[in-house]
Short mmCIF file of N, CA and C in Angstrom, two decimals:
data_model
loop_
_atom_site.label_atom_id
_atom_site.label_comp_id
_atom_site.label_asym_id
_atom_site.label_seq_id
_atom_site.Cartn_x
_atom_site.Cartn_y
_atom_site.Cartn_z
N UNK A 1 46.81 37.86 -21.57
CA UNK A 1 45.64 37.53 -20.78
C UNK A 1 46.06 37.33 -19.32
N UNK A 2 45.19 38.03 -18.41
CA UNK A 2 45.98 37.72 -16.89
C UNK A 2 45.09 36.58 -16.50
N UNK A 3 46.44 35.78 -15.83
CA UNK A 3 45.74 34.65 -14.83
C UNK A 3 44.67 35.30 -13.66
N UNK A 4 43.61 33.98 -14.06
CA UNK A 4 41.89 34.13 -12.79
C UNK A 4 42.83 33.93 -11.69
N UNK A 5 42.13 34.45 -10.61
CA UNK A 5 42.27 34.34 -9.36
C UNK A 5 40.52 34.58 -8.61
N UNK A 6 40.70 34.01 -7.11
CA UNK A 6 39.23 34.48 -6.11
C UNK A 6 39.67 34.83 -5.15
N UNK A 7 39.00 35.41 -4.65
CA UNK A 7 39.84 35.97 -3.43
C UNK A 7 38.17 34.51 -2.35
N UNK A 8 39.67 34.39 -1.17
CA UNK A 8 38.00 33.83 -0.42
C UNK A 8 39.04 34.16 1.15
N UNK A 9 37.92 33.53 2.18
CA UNK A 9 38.40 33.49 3.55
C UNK A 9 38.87 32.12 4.21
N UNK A 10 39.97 31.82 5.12
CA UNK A 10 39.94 30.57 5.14
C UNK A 10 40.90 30.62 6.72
N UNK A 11 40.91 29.01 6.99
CA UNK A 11 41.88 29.05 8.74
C UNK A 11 43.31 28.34 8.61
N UNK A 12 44.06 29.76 8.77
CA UNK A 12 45.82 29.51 8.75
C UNK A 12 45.93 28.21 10.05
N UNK A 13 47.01 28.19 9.55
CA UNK A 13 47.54 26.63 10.13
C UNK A 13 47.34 27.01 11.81
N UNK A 14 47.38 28.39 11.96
CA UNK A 14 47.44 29.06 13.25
C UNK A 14 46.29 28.86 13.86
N UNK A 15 44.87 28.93 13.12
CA UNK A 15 43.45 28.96 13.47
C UNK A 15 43.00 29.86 13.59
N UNK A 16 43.87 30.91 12.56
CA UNK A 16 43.04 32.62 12.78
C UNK A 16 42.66 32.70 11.48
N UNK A 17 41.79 33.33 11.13
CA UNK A 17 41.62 33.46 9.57
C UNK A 17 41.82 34.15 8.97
N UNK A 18 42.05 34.16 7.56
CA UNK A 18 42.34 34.98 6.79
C UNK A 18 42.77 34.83 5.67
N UNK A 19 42.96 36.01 4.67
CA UNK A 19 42.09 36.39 3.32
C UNK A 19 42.92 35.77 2.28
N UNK A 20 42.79 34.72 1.80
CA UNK A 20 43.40 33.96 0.51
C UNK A 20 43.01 34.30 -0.97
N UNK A 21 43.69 33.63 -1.85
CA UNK A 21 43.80 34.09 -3.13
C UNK A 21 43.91 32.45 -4.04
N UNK A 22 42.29 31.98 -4.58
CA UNK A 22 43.14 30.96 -5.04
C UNK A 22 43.62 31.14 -6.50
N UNK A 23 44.46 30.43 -6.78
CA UNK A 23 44.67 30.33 -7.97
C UNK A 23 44.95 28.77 -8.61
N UNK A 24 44.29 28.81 -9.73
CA UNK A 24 44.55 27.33 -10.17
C UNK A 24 43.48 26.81 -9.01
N UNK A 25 44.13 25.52 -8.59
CA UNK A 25 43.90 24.59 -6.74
C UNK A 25 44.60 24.55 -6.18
N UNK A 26 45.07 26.09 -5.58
CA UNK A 26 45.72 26.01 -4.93
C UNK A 26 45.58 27.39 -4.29
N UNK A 27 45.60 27.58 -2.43
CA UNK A 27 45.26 28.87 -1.90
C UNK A 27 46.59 29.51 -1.64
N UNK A 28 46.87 30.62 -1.68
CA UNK A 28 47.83 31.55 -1.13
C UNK A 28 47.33 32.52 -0.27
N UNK A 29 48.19 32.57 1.19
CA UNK A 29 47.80 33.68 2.03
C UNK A 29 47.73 35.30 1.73
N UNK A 30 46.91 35.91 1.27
CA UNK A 30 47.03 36.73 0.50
C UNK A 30 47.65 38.11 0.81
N UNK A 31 48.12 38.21 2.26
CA UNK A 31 49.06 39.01 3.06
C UNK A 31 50.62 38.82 2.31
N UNK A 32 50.74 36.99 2.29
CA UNK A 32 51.95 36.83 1.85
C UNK A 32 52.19 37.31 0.54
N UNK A 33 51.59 37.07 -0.04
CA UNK A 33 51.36 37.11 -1.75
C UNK A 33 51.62 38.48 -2.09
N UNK A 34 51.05 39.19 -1.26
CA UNK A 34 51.17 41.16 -1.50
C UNK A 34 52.15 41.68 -1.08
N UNK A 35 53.11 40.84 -0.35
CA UNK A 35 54.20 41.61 0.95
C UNK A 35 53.56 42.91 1.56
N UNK A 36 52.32 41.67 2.47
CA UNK A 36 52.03 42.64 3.20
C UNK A 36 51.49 43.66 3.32
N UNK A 37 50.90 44.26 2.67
CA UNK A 37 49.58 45.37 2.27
C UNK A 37 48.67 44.57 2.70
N UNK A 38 47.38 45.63 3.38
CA UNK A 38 46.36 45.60 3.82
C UNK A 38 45.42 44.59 3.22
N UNK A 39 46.19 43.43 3.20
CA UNK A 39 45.40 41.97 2.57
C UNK A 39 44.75 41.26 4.46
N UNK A 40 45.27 41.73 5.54
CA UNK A 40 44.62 40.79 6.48
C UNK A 40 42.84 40.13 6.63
N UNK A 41 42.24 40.67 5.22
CA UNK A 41 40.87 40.55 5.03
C UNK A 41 40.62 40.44 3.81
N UNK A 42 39.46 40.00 3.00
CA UNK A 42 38.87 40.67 1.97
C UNK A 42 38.48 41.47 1.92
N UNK A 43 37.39 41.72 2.73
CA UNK A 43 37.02 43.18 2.61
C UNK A 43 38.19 43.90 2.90
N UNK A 44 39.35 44.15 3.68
CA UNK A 44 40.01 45.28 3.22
C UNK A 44 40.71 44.71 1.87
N UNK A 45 40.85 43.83 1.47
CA UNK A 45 41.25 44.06 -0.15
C UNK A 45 40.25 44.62 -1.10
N UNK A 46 38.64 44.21 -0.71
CA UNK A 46 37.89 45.11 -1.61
C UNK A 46 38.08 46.50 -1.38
N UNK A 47 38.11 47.04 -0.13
CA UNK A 47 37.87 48.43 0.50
C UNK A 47 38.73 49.28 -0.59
N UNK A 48 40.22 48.48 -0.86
CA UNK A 48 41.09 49.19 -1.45
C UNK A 48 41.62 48.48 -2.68
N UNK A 49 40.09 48.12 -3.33
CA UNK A 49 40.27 47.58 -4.95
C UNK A 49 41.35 48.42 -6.14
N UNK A 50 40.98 49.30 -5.92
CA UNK A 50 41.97 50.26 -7.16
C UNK A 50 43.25 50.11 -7.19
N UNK A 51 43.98 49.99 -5.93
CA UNK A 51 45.13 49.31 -5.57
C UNK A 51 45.25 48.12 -5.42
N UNK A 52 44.38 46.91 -5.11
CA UNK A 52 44.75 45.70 -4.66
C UNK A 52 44.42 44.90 -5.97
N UNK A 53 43.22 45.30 -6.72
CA UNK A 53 43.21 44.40 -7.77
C UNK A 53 44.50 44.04 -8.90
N UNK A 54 45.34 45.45 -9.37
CA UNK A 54 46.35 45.33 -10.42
C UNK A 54 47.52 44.74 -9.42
N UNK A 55 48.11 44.68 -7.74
CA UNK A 55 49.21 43.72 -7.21
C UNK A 55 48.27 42.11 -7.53
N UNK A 56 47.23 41.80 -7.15
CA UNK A 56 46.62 40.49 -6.82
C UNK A 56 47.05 40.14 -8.36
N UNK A 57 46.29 40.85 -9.63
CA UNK A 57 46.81 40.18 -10.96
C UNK A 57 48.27 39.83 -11.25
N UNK A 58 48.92 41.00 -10.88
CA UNK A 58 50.46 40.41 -11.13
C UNK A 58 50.80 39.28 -10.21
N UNK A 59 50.58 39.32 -8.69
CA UNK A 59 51.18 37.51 -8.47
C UNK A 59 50.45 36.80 -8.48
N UNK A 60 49.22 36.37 -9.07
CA UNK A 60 48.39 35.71 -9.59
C UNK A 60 49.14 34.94 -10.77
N UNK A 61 49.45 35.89 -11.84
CA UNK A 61 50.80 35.62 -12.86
C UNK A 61 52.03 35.43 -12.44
N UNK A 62 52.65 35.57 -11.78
CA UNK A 62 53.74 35.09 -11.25
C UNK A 62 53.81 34.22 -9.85
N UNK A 63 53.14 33.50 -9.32
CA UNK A 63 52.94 32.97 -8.02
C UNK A 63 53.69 31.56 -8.23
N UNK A 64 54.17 31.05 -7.14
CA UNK A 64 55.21 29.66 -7.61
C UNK A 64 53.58 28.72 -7.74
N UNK A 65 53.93 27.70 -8.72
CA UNK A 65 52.47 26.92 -9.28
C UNK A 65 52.72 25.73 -7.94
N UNK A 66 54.10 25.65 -7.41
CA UNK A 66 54.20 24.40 -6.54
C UNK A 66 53.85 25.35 -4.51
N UNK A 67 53.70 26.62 -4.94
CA UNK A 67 53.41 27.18 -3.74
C UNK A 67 52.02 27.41 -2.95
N UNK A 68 51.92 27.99 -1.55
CA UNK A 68 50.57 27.68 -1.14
C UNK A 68 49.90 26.47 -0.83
N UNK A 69 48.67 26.28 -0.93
CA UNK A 69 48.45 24.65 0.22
C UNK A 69 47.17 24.39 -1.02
N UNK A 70 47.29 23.48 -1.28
CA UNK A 70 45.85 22.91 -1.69
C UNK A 70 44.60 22.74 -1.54
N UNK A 71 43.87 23.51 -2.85
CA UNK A 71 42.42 23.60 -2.23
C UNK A 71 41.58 23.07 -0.88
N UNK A 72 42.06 21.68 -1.64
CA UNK A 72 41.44 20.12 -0.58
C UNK A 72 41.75 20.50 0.52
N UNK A 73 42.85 21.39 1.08
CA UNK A 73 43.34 21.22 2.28
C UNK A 73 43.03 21.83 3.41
N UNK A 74 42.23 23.34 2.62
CA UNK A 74 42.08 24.44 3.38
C UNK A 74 40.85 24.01 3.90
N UNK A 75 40.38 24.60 4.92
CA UNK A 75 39.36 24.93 5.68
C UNK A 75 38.63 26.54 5.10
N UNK A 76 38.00 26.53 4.15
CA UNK A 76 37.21 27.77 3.85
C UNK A 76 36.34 28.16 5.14
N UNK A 77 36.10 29.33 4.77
CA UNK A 77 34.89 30.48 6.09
C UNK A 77 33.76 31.12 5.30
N UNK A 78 32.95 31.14 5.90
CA UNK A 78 31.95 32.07 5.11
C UNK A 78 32.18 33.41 5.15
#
C-alpha cells in the first residue's frame, strides 16, 4: 500500500513560495523531495502528473519521518 501524501502551496523560510508535499504532519519542499524536477509549483507537478505522481509516491514511502518542518509551522497559500 503506498503512503498518502497532498501536495499544497506554502512560504519557505526565504518568503518565496512553494510547492510542498505533506506527509503524515509534516511538509517537505517538494523540489527537495524530487531532486529537483519541475516541482517549483503544483501546478507544474500536476502539468506533469504521469511523471510526478509515481517519484512523489516513492518518497512519500521513503521520506525521513524526522524530516521537513511541521504542519503547525508552515504558513500555507491558497
Amino acid at each position: 500500500m503506498a503512503t498518502e501524501y497532498r501536495l499544497l502551496s506554502y512560504t519557505a523560510s526565504s518568503g518565496a513560495p512553494v510547492a510542498g508535499v505533506l506527509i503524515g504532519e509534516r511538509v517537505y519542499e517538494a523540489a527537495k523531495l524530487l531532486g529537483g524536477s519541475d516541482a517549483s509549483s503544483v501546478l507544474g507537478l500536476l502539468q506533469a502528473w504521469d511523471t510526478s505522481h509515481p517519484k512523489l509516491e516513492a518518497a512519500a514511502t521513503s521520506a525521513d519521518p524526522k524530516g521537513g518542518v511541521p504542519l503547525a509551522q508552515v504558513k500555507l497559500l491558497a
